[in-house]
mmCIF file of N, CA and C in Angstrom:
data_model
loop_
_atom_site.group_PDB
_atom_site.id
_atom_site.type_symbol
_atom_site.label_atom_id
_atom_site.label_comp_id
_atom_site.label_asym_id
_atom_site.label_seq_id
_atom_site.Cartn_x
_atom_site.Cartn_y
_atom_site.Cartn_z
ATOM 1 N N UNK A 1 -79.077 12.116 64.541
ATOM 2 C CA UNK A 1 -80.315 12.673 64.055
ATOM 3 C C UNK A 1 -80.066 13.665 62.919
ATOM 4 N N UNK A 2 -79.038 14.523 63.063
ATOM 5 C CA UNK A 2 -78.723 15.505 62.026
ATOM 6 C C UNK A 2 -78.300 14.809 60.742
ATOM 7 N N UNK A 3 -77.589 13.698 60.867
ATOM 8 C CA UNK A 3 -77.156 12.955 59.691
ATOM 9 C C UNK A 3 -78.355 12.395 58.933
ATOM 10 N N UNK A 4 -79.338 11.881 59.643
ATOM 11 C CA UNK A 4 -80.539 11.352 58.999
ATOM 12 C C UNK A 4 -81.286 12.454 58.260
ATOM 13 N N UNK A 5 -81.379 13.619 58.902
ATOM 14 C CA UNK A 5 -82.067 14.750 58.266
ATOM 15 C C UNK A 5 -81.310 15.201 57.021
ATOM 16 N N UNK A 6 -79.972 15.271 57.107
ATOM 17 C CA UNK A 6 -79.141 15.660 55.963
ATOM 18 C C UNK A 6 -79.312 14.652 54.823
ATOM 19 N N UNK A 7 -79.297 13.374 55.141
ATOM 20 C CA UNK A 7 -79.496 12.341 54.118
ATOM 21 C C UNK A 7 -80.869 12.479 53.468
ATOM 22 N N UNK A 8 -81.879 12.783 54.264
ATOM 23 C CA UNK A 8 -83.228 12.968 53.754
ATOM 24 C C UNK A 8 -83.282 14.150 52.783
ATOM 25 N N UNK A 9 -82.656 15.263 53.155
ATOM 26 C CA UNK A 9 -82.643 16.454 52.296
ATOM 27 C C UNK A 9 -81.917 16.163 50.983
ATOM 28 N N UNK A 10 -80.782 15.482 51.061
ATOM 29 C CA UNK A 10 -80.029 15.136 49.850
ATOM 30 C C UNK A 10 -80.861 14.211 48.964
ATOM 31 N N UNK A 11 -81.500 13.209 49.565
ATOM 32 C CA UNK A 11 -82.336 12.285 48.804
ATOM 33 C C UNK A 11 -83.519 13.013 48.166
ATOM 34 N N UNK A 12 -84.143 13.915 48.895
ATOM 35 C CA UNK A 12 -85.261 14.690 48.363
ATOM 36 C C UNK A 12 -84.809 15.575 47.195
ATOM 37 N N UNK A 13 -83.660 16.207 47.325
ATOM 38 C CA UNK A 13 -83.135 17.055 46.244
ATOM 39 C C UNK A 13 -82.835 16.222 45.005
ATOM 40 N N UNK A 14 -82.232 15.052 45.196
ATOM 41 C CA UNK A 14 -81.939 14.170 44.056
ATOM 42 C C UNK A 14 -83.223 13.706 43.377
ATOM 43 N N UNK A 15 -84.221 13.317 44.159
ATOM 44 C CA UNK A 15 -85.497 12.858 43.603
ATOM 45 C C UNK A 15 -86.174 13.976 42.810
ATOM 46 N N UNK A 16 -86.122 15.185 43.331
ATOM 47 C CA UNK A 16 -86.728 16.327 42.633
ATOM 48 C C UNK A 16 -86.006 16.591 41.323
ATOM 49 N N UNK A 17 -84.668 16.590 41.352
ATOM 50 C CA UNK A 17 -83.882 16.803 40.137
ATOM 51 C C UNK A 17 -84.169 15.714 39.111
ATOM 52 N N UNK A 18 -84.165 14.454 39.544
ATOM 53 C CA UNK A 18 -84.400 13.335 38.633
ATOM 54 C C UNK A 18 -85.778 13.418 37.993
ATOM 55 N N UNK A 19 -86.784 13.737 38.782
ATOM 56 C CA UNK A 19 -88.128 13.807 38.220
ATOM 57 C C UNK A 19 -88.247 14.970 37.242
ATOM 58 N N UNK A 20 -87.563 16.077 37.498
ATOM 59 C CA UNK A 20 -87.594 17.207 36.566
ATOM 60 C C UNK A 20 -86.915 16.841 35.250
ATOM 61 N N UNK A 21 -85.815 16.088 35.327
ATOM 62 C CA UNK A 21 -85.120 15.679 34.109
ATOM 63 C C UNK A 21 -85.996 14.738 33.306
ATOM 64 N N UNK A 22 -86.562 13.722 33.958
ATOM 65 C CA UNK A 22 -87.369 12.739 33.241
ATOM 66 C C UNK A 22 -88.686 13.342 32.782
ATOM 67 N N UNK A 23 -89.453 13.895 33.700
ATOM 68 C CA UNK A 23 -90.783 14.372 33.350
ATOM 69 C C UNK A 23 -90.749 15.699 32.608
ATOM 70 N N UNK A 24 -89.706 16.497 32.828
ATOM 71 C CA UNK A 24 -89.568 17.748 32.075
ATOM 72 C C UNK A 24 -89.397 17.480 30.595
ATOM 73 N N UNK A 25 -88.608 16.441 30.246
ATOM 74 C CA UNK A 25 -88.420 16.127 28.834
ATOM 75 C C UNK A 25 -89.676 15.526 28.224
ATOM 76 N N UNK A 26 -90.538 14.936 29.051
ATOM 77 C CA UNK A 26 -91.796 14.390 28.538
ATOM 78 C C UNK A 26 -92.768 15.495 28.137
ATOM 79 N N UNK A 27 -92.545 16.690 28.629
ATOM 80 C CA UNK A 27 -93.422 17.804 28.308
ATOM 81 C C UNK A 27 -93.038 18.491 26.997
ATOM 82 N N UNK A 28 -91.805 18.260 26.535
ATOM 83 C CA UNK A 28 -91.325 18.888 25.304
ATOM 84 C C UNK A 28 -92.020 18.240 24.108
ATOM 85 N N UNK A 29 -92.514 19.068 23.220
ATOM 86 C CA UNK A 29 -93.130 18.572 21.989
ATOM 87 C C UNK A 29 -92.082 18.648 20.884
ATOM 88 N N UNK A 30 -91.867 17.530 20.197
ATOM 89 C CA UNK A 30 -90.922 17.448 19.093
ATOM 90 C C UNK A 30 -91.685 17.444 17.771
ATOM 91 N N UNK A 31 -91.021 17.926 16.715
ATOM 92 C CA UNK A 31 -91.626 18.038 15.392
ATOM 93 C C UNK A 31 -90.692 17.420 14.359
ATOM 94 N N UNK A 32 -91.272 16.739 13.394
ATOM 95 C CA UNK A 32 -90.519 16.240 12.240
ATOM 96 C C UNK A 32 -91.270 16.679 10.985
ATOM 97 N N UNK A 33 -90.530 17.259 10.032
ATOM 98 C CA UNK A 33 -91.078 17.717 8.752
ATOM 99 C C UNK A 33 -90.311 17.008 7.632
ATOM 100 N N UNK A 34 -91.041 16.505 6.655
ATOM 101 C CA UNK A 34 -90.409 15.883 5.489
ATOM 102 C C UNK A 34 -91.016 16.529 4.247
ATOM 103 N N UNK A 35 -90.149 17.032 3.369
ATOM 104 C CA UNK A 35 -90.654 17.676 2.152
ATOM 105 C C UNK A 35 -90.135 16.960 0.908
ATOM 106 N N UNK A 36 -90.976 16.926 -0.107
ATOM 107 C CA UNK A 36 -90.620 16.360 -1.401
ATOM 108 C C UNK A 36 -89.988 17.474 -2.231
ATOM 109 N N UNK A 37 -88.670 17.385 -2.396
ATOM 110 C CA UNK A 37 -87.946 18.378 -3.178
ATOM 111 C C UNK A 37 -87.286 17.757 -4.409
ATOM 112 N N UNK A 38 -87.935 16.708 -4.962
ATOM 113 C CA UNK A 38 -87.456 16.149 -6.220
ATOM 114 C C UNK A 38 -87.558 17.219 -7.299
ATOM 115 N N UNK A 39 -86.606 17.224 -8.223
ATOM 116 C CA UNK A 39 -86.614 18.241 -9.277
ATOM 117 C C UNK A 39 -87.410 17.807 -10.502
ATOM 118 N N UNK A 40 -87.738 16.524 -10.601
ATOM 119 C CA UNK A 40 -88.345 16.002 -11.823
ATOM 120 C C UNK A 40 -89.860 15.818 -11.730
ATOM 121 N N UNK A 41 -90.488 16.319 -10.701
ATOM 122 C CA UNK A 41 -91.930 16.211 -10.578
ATOM 123 C C UNK A 41 -92.436 14.895 -10.023
ATOM 124 N N UNK A 42 -91.530 14.033 -9.567
ATOM 125 C CA UNK A 42 -91.935 12.720 -9.060
ATOM 126 C C UNK A 42 -92.574 12.798 -7.685
ATOM 127 N N UNK A 43 -93.517 11.903 -7.463
ATOM 128 C CA UNK A 43 -94.128 11.770 -6.143
ATOM 129 C C UNK A 43 -93.142 11.139 -5.173
ATOM 130 N N UNK A 44 -93.351 11.418 -3.903
ATOM 131 C CA UNK A 44 -92.595 10.784 -2.828
ATOM 132 C C UNK A 44 -93.591 10.034 -1.958
ATOM 133 N N UNK A 45 -93.360 8.749 -1.765
ATOM 134 C CA UNK A 45 -94.194 7.937 -0.880
ATOM 135 C C UNK A 45 -93.425 7.713 0.412
ATOM 136 N N UNK A 46 -94.107 7.939 1.516
ATOM 137 C CA UNK A 46 -93.480 7.883 2.844
ATOM 138 C C UNK A 46 -94.268 6.940 3.741
ATOM 139 N N UNK A 47 -93.542 6.117 4.485
ATOM 140 C CA UNK A 47 -94.162 5.311 5.539
ATOM 141 C C UNK A 47 -93.270 5.423 6.769
ATOM 142 N N UNK A 48 -93.774 6.064 7.828
ATOM 143 C CA UNK A 48 -92.983 6.306 9.034
ATOM 144 C C UNK A 48 -93.588 5.576 10.229
ATOM 145 N N UNK A 49 -92.708 5.193 11.154
ATOM 146 C CA UNK A 49 -93.173 4.528 12.355
ATOM 147 C C UNK A 49 -92.113 4.594 13.444
ATOM 148 N N UNK A 50 -92.556 4.290 14.646
ATOM 149 C CA UNK A 50 -91.671 4.076 15.789
ATOM 150 C C UNK A 50 -92.001 2.687 16.320
ATOM 151 N N UNK A 51 -91.396 2.321 17.422
ATOM 152 C CA UNK A 51 -91.729 1.031 18.018
ATOM 153 C C UNK A 51 -93.188 0.993 18.450
ATOM 154 N N UNK A 52 -93.716 2.149 18.851
ATOM 155 C CA UNK A 52 -95.075 2.217 19.393
ATOM 156 C C UNK A 52 -96.127 2.745 18.423
ATOM 157 N N UNK A 53 -95.714 3.486 17.407
ATOM 158 C CA UNK A 53 -96.676 4.171 16.534
ATOM 159 C C UNK A 53 -96.367 3.921 15.066
ATOM 160 N N UNK A 54 -97.399 3.559 14.307
ATOM 161 C CA UNK A 54 -97.306 3.467 12.852
ATOM 162 C C UNK A 54 -98.061 4.665 12.297
ATOM 163 N N UNK A 55 -97.353 5.572 11.628
ATOM 164 C CA UNK A 55 -97.963 6.809 11.143
ATOM 165 C C UNK A 55 -98.602 6.655 9.766
ATOM 166 N N UNK A 56 -98.546 5.479 9.197
ATOM 167 C CA UNK A 56 -99.226 5.210 7.937
ATOM 168 C C UNK A 56 -98.447 5.660 6.714
ATOM 169 N N UNK A 57 -99.082 5.483 5.560
ATOM 170 C CA UNK A 57 -98.503 5.830 4.268
ATOM 171 C C UNK A 57 -98.980 7.211 3.849
ATOM 172 N N UNK A 58 -98.070 7.983 3.249
ATOM 173 C CA UNK A 58 -98.393 9.322 2.756
ATOM 174 C C UNK A 58 -97.720 9.511 1.405
ATOM 175 N N UNK A 59 -98.430 10.163 0.493
ATOM 176 C CA UNK A 59 -97.883 10.450 -0.830
ATOM 177 C C UNK A 59 -97.815 11.968 -0.979
ATOM 178 N N UNK A 60 -96.607 12.451 -1.269
ATOM 179 C CA UNK A 60 -96.391 13.888 -1.438
ATOM 180 C C UNK A 60 -96.071 14.215 -2.890
ATOM 181 N N UNK A 61 -96.696 15.253 -3.396
ATOM 182 C CA UNK A 61 -96.318 15.811 -4.689
ATOM 183 C C UNK A 61 -95.106 16.722 -4.449
ATOM 184 N N UNK A 62 -94.453 17.130 -5.528
ATOM 185 C CA UNK A 62 -93.296 18.021 -5.401
ATOM 186 C C UNK A 62 -93.708 19.290 -4.640
ATOM 187 N N UNK A 63 -92.862 19.723 -3.747
ATOM 188 C CA UNK A 63 -93.026 20.921 -2.905
ATOM 189 C C UNK A 63 -94.024 20.731 -1.763
ATOM 190 N N UNK A 64 -94.584 19.567 -1.618
ATOM 191 C CA UNK A 64 -95.465 19.316 -0.477
ATOM 192 C C UNK A 64 -94.651 18.822 0.708
ATOM 193 N N UNK A 65 -95.209 19.064 1.897
ATOM 194 C CA UNK A 65 -94.561 18.659 3.141
ATOM 195 C C UNK A 65 -95.554 17.888 3.996
ATOM 196 N N UNK A 66 -95.042 16.917 4.729
ATOM 197 C CA UNK A 66 -95.834 16.197 5.721
ATOM 198 C C UNK A 66 -95.073 16.277 7.040
ATOM 199 N N UNK A 67 -95.803 16.468 8.137
ATOM 200 C CA UNK A 67 -95.139 16.594 9.430
ATOM 201 C C UNK A 67 -95.998 15.986 10.526
ATOM 202 N N UNK A 68 -95.380 15.736 11.662
ATOM 203 C CA UNK A 68 -96.089 15.243 12.838
ATOM 204 C C UNK A 68 -95.372 15.700 14.097
ATOM 205 N N UNK A 69 -96.087 15.625 15.206
ATOM 206 C CA UNK A 69 -95.526 15.994 16.507
ATOM 207 C C UNK A 69 -95.661 14.806 17.448
ATOM 208 N N UNK A 70 -94.829 14.817 18.483
ATOM 209 C CA UNK A 70 -94.851 13.738 19.463
ATOM 210 C C UNK A 70 -94.087 14.187 20.697
ATOM 211 N N UNK A 71 -94.177 13.393 21.731
ATOM 212 C CA UNK A 71 -93.404 13.614 22.952
ATOM 213 C C UNK A 71 -92.499 12.397 23.167
ATOM 214 N N UNK A 72 -91.375 12.634 23.791
ATOM 215 C CA UNK A 72 -90.399 11.584 24.062
ATOM 216 C C UNK A 72 -91.001 10.515 24.967
ATOM 217 N N UNK A 73 -90.586 9.268 24.765
ATOM 218 C CA UNK A 73 -91.045 8.222 25.675
ATOM 219 C C UNK A 73 -90.327 8.348 27.022
ATOM 220 N N UNK A 74 -90.839 7.687 28.018
ATOM 221 C CA UNK A 74 -90.326 7.838 29.387
ATOM 222 C C UNK A 74 -88.888 7.342 29.530
ATOM 223 N N UNK A 75 -88.439 6.475 28.622
ATOM 224 C CA UNK A 75 -87.086 5.922 28.700
ATOM 225 C C UNK A 75 -86.051 6.769 27.978
ATOM 226 N N UNK A 76 -86.491 7.799 27.254
ATOM 227 C CA UNK A 76 -85.551 8.646 26.512
ATOM 228 C C UNK A 76 -84.971 7.955 25.299
ATOM 229 N N UNK A 77 -85.706 7.003 24.727
ATOM 230 C CA UNK A 77 -85.203 6.225 23.597
ATOM 231 C C UNK A 77 -86.051 6.400 22.335
ATOM 232 N N UNK A 78 -86.762 7.491 22.228
ATOM 233 C CA UNK A 78 -87.657 7.696 21.091
ATOM 234 C C UNK A 78 -86.880 7.623 19.775
ATOM 235 N N UNK A 79 -87.405 6.841 18.845
ATOM 236 C CA UNK A 79 -86.799 6.659 17.529
ATOM 237 C C UNK A 79 -87.919 6.546 16.505
ATOM 238 N N UNK A 80 -87.876 7.397 15.483
ATOM 239 C CA UNK A 80 -88.781 7.288 14.343
ATOM 240 C C UNK A 80 -87.938 7.034 13.109
ATOM 241 N N UNK A 81 -88.388 6.125 12.254
ATOM 242 C CA UNK A 81 -87.734 5.894 10.979
ATOM 243 C C UNK A 81 -88.788 5.870 9.887
ATOM 244 N N UNK A 82 -88.335 6.141 8.671
ATOM 245 C CA UNK A 82 -89.250 6.218 7.536
ATOM 246 C C UNK A 82 -88.686 5.455 6.343
ATOM 247 N N UNK A 83 -89.570 4.834 5.607
ATOM 248 C CA UNK A 83 -89.246 4.314 4.286
ATOM 249 C C UNK A 83 -89.652 5.396 3.302
ATOM 250 N N UNK A 84 -88.693 5.823 2.488
ATOM 251 C CA UNK A 84 -88.906 6.872 1.500
ATOM 252 C C UNK A 84 -88.770 6.250 0.117
ATOM 253 N N UNK A 85 -89.775 6.457 -0.723
ATOM 254 C CA UNK A 85 -89.783 5.817 -2.031
ATOM 255 C C UNK A 85 -90.117 6.856 -3.099
ATOM 256 N N UNK A 86 -89.193 7.004 -4.039
ATOM 257 C CA UNK A 86 -89.410 7.855 -5.212
ATOM 258 C C UNK A 86 -89.439 6.979 -6.449
ATOM 259 N N UNK A 87 -89.543 7.589 -7.620
ATOM 260 C CA UNK A 87 -89.634 6.808 -8.861
ATOM 261 C C UNK A 87 -88.426 5.890 -9.047
ATOM 262 N N UNK A 88 -87.226 6.404 -8.835
ATOM 263 C CA UNK A 88 -86.006 5.604 -9.031
ATOM 264 C C UNK A 88 -85.178 5.477 -7.755
ATOM 265 N N UNK A 89 -85.777 5.797 -6.621
ATOM 266 C CA UNK A 89 -85.020 5.828 -5.372
ATOM 267 C C UNK A 89 -85.816 5.173 -4.251
ATOM 268 N N UNK A 90 -85.077 4.640 -3.267
ATOM 269 C CA UNK A 90 -85.702 4.214 -2.022
ATOM 270 C C UNK A 90 -84.643 4.190 -0.935
ATOM 271 N N UNK A 91 -85.110 4.406 0.286
ATOM 272 C CA UNK A 91 -84.212 4.368 1.440
ATOM 273 C C UNK A 91 -85.042 4.195 2.697
ATOM 274 N N UNK A 92 -84.442 3.569 3.686
ATOM 275 C CA UNK A 92 -85.031 3.476 5.015
ATOM 276 C C UNK A 92 -84.110 4.267 5.937
ATOM 277 N N UNK A 93 -84.650 5.322 6.559
ATOM 278 C CA UNK A 93 -83.799 6.255 7.304
ATOM 279 C C UNK A 93 -84.388 6.580 8.678
ATOM 280 N N UNK A 94 -83.507 6.858 9.626
ATOM 281 C CA UNK A 94 -83.927 7.352 10.932
ATOM 282 C C UNK A 94 -84.167 8.856 10.795
ATOM 283 N N UNK A 95 -85.348 9.320 11.168
ATOM 284 C CA UNK A 95 -85.650 10.739 11.047
ATOM 285 C C UNK A 95 -85.716 11.445 12.393
ATOM 286 N N UNK A 96 -85.720 10.675 13.491
ATOM 287 C CA UNK A 96 -85.637 11.266 14.820
ATOM 288 C C UNK A 96 -85.121 10.218 15.794
ATOM 289 N N UNK A 97 -84.062 10.585 16.534
ATOM 290 C CA UNK A 97 -83.520 9.690 17.547
ATOM 291 C C UNK A 97 -82.874 10.500 18.652
ATOM 292 N N UNK A 98 -83.222 10.157 19.872
ATOM 293 C CA UNK A 98 -82.817 10.936 21.045
ATOM 294 C C UNK A 98 -81.374 10.721 21.456
ATOM 295 N N UNK A 99 -80.748 9.649 21.051
ATOM 296 C CA UNK A 99 -79.452 9.257 21.601
ATOM 297 C C UNK A 99 -78.246 9.856 20.879
ATOM 298 N N UNK A 100 -78.433 10.734 19.928
ATOM 299 C CA UNK A 100 -77.318 11.313 19.175
ATOM 300 C C UNK A 100 -77.333 12.830 19.339
ATOM 301 N N UNK A 101 -76.388 13.369 20.093
ATOM 302 C CA UNK A 101 -76.389 14.808 20.372
ATOM 303 C C UNK A 101 -76.097 15.636 19.124
ATOM 304 N N UNK A 102 -75.277 15.125 18.190
ATOM 305 C CA UNK A 102 -75.025 15.873 16.947
ATOM 306 C C UNK A 102 -76.321 16.034 16.160
ATOM 307 N N UNK A 103 -77.071 14.947 16.060
ATOM 308 C CA UNK A 103 -78.356 15.004 15.365
ATOM 309 C C UNK A 103 -79.307 15.971 16.062
ATOM 310 N N UNK A 104 -79.443 15.854 17.378
ATOM 311 C CA UNK A 104 -80.358 16.721 18.124
ATOM 312 C C UNK A 104 -79.985 18.191 17.993
ATOM 313 N N UNK A 105 -78.690 18.468 17.962
ATOM 314 C CA UNK A 105 -78.253 19.850 17.806
ATOM 315 C C UNK A 105 -78.663 20.394 16.432
ATOM 316 N N UNK A 106 -78.545 19.559 15.395
ATOM 317 C CA UNK A 106 -78.975 19.992 14.057
ATOM 318 C C UNK A 106 -80.450 20.393 14.082
ATOM 319 N N UNK A 107 -81.226 19.688 14.875
ATOM 320 C CA UNK A 107 -82.674 19.932 14.970
ATOM 321 C C UNK A 107 -83.019 20.956 16.047
ATOM 322 N N UNK A 108 -82.011 21.633 16.571
ATOM 323 C CA UNK A 108 -82.221 22.613 17.641
ATOM 324 C C UNK A 108 -82.968 21.986 18.819
ATOM 325 N N UNK A 109 -82.720 20.685 19.012
ATOM 326 C CA UNK A 109 -83.258 19.924 20.139
ATOM 327 C C UNK A 109 -84.786 19.846 20.162
ATOM 328 N N UNK A 110 -85.457 20.152 19.030
ATOM 329 C CA UNK A 110 -86.920 20.077 19.064
ATOM 330 C C UNK A 110 -87.593 19.909 17.702
ATOM 331 N N UNK A 111 -86.987 20.376 16.604
ATOM 332 C CA UNK A 111 -87.692 20.377 15.326
ATOM 333 C C UNK A 111 -86.749 20.002 14.188
ATOM 334 N N UNK A 112 -87.059 18.891 13.509
ATOM 335 C CA UNK A 112 -86.205 18.382 12.431
ATOM 336 C C UNK A 112 -86.870 18.623 11.073
ATOM 337 N N UNK A 113 -86.102 19.174 10.154
ATOM 338 C CA UNK A 113 -86.574 19.432 8.798
ATOM 339 C C UNK A 113 -85.774 18.571 7.836
ATOM 340 N N UNK A 114 -86.484 17.716 7.087
ATOM 341 C CA UNK A 114 -85.869 16.841 6.094
ATOM 342 C C UNK A 114 -86.296 17.269 4.696
ATOM 343 N N UNK A 115 -85.348 17.250 3.776
ATOM 344 C CA UNK A 115 -85.600 17.567 2.374
ATOM 345 C C UNK A 115 -85.178 16.358 1.538
ATOM 346 N N UNK A 116 -86.149 15.761 0.842
ATOM 347 C CA UNK A 116 -85.878 14.592 0.011
ATOM 348 C C UNK A 116 -85.616 15.088 -1.405
ATOM 349 N N UNK A 117 -84.384 14.835 -1.880
ATOM 350 C CA UNK A 117 -83.935 15.365 -3.166
ATOM 351 C C UNK A 117 -83.440 14.261 -4.075
ATOM 352 N N UNK A 118 -83.172 14.612 -5.308
ATOM 353 C CA UNK A 118 -82.702 13.634 -6.301
ATOM 354 C C UNK A 118 -81.426 12.927 -5.848
ATOM 355 N N UNK A 119 -80.525 13.653 -5.203
ATOM 356 C CA UNK A 119 -79.220 13.089 -4.850
ATOM 357 C C UNK A 119 -79.137 12.581 -3.415
ATOM 358 N N UNK A 120 -80.226 12.618 -2.649
ATOM 359 C CA UNK A 120 -80.184 12.086 -1.292
ATOM 360 C C UNK A 120 -81.165 12.778 -0.369
ATOM 361 N N UNK A 121 -81.025 12.489 0.912
ATOM 362 C CA UNK A 121 -81.931 13.014 1.932
ATOM 363 C C UNK A 121 -81.133 13.973 2.810
ATOM 364 N N UNK A 122 -81.614 15.203 2.904
ATOM 365 C CA UNK A 122 -80.898 16.278 3.582
ATOM 366 C C UNK A 122 -81.594 16.648 4.888
ATOM 367 N N UNK A 123 -80.773 17.024 5.869
ATOM 368 C CA UNK A 123 -81.260 17.519 7.156
ATOM 369 C C UNK A 123 -80.833 18.978 7.300
ATOM 370 N N UNK A 124 -81.766 19.805 7.724
ATOM 371 C CA UNK A 124 -81.466 21.228 7.907
ATOM 372 C C UNK A 124 -80.798 21.442 9.255
ATOM 373 N N UNK A 125 -79.703 22.209 9.240
ATOM 374 C CA UNK A 125 -79.074 22.647 10.474
ATOM 375 C C UNK A 125 -79.839 23.881 10.926
ATOM 376 N N UNK A 126 -80.623 23.731 11.967
ATOM 377 C CA UNK A 126 -81.499 24.817 12.405
ATOM 378 C C UNK A 126 -80.720 26.015 12.948
ATOM 379 N N UNK A 127 -79.460 25.812 13.309
ATOM 380 C CA UNK A 127 -78.630 26.910 13.830
ATOM 381 C C UNK A 127 -78.107 27.795 12.716
ATOM 382 N N UNK A 128 -77.766 27.169 11.566
ATOM 383 C CA UNK A 128 -77.143 27.919 10.470
ATOM 384 C C UNK A 128 -78.062 28.062 9.257
ATOM 385 N N UNK A 129 -79.207 27.403 9.279
ATOM 386 C CA UNK A 129 -80.163 27.401 8.166
ATOM 387 C C UNK A 129 -79.562 26.790 6.898
ATOM 388 N N UNK A 130 -78.526 25.954 7.047
ATOM 389 C CA UNK A 130 -77.926 25.271 5.897
ATOM 390 C C UNK A 130 -78.384 23.810 5.897
ATOM 391 N N UNK A 131 -78.287 23.174 4.741
ATOM 392 C CA UNK A 131 -78.704 21.791 4.579
ATOM 393 C C UNK A 131 -77.488 20.896 4.428
ATOM 394 N N UNK A 132 -77.529 19.716 5.044
ATOM 395 C CA UNK A 132 -76.442 18.736 4.943
ATOM 396 C C UNK A 132 -76.988 17.416 4.429
ATOM 397 N N UNK A 133 -76.257 16.823 3.486
ATOM 398 C CA UNK A 133 -76.623 15.494 3.025
ATOM 399 C C UNK A 133 -76.447 14.532 4.192
ATOM 400 N N UNK A 134 -77.526 13.900 4.613
ATOM 401 C CA UNK A 134 -77.497 13.037 5.793
ATOM 402 C C UNK A 134 -77.548 11.568 5.395
ATOM 403 N N UNK A 135 -78.311 11.262 4.330
ATOM 404 C CA UNK A 135 -78.440 9.886 3.848
ATOM 405 C C UNK A 135 -78.349 9.850 2.329
ATOM 406 N N UNK A 136 -77.664 8.831 1.818
ATOM 407 C CA UNK A 136 -77.682 8.539 0.383
ATOM 408 C C UNK A 136 -78.841 7.600 0.081
ATOM 409 N N UNK A 137 -79.243 7.567 -1.172
ATOM 410 C CA UNK A 137 -80.262 6.619 -1.584
ATOM 411 C C UNK A 137 -79.674 5.197 -1.557
ATOM 412 N N UNK A 138 -80.493 4.228 -1.173
ATOM 413 C CA UNK A 138 -80.023 2.830 -1.142
ATOM 414 C C UNK A 138 -80.037 2.226 -2.540
ATOM 415 N N UNK A 139 -81.025 2.606 -3.388
ATOM 416 C CA UNK A 139 -81.046 2.185 -4.787
ATOM 417 C C UNK A 139 -81.694 3.269 -5.602
#
């Protein structure tokens, strides 16, 4: 009888821990910011989506920013990617993905800041406030 009770307590503790891990992360709100930091005055056209959401097309003038918020999917596989198009540049890039701890750490596990520049696409390290070239232009 004591063994059954002990097994029940262990199972209950595991279930509580598991639900806190899964559902606790569903409560976290994530943010993605993309800014047009071209030096030549060119517009930046953005089209972002995930498997479940199409965020549409957006056109940014220099120094403008576009951002959105979301919550992680129940499977922990949230991925957003964007097509970025400038006058002489284009790239398709992942702007948020849960499965890379280096990336998540750069975003302080909640908020990603992207800067689209003439020489590439930069991600801000939220811990050091420095910018790192994350993606090169495809053309």
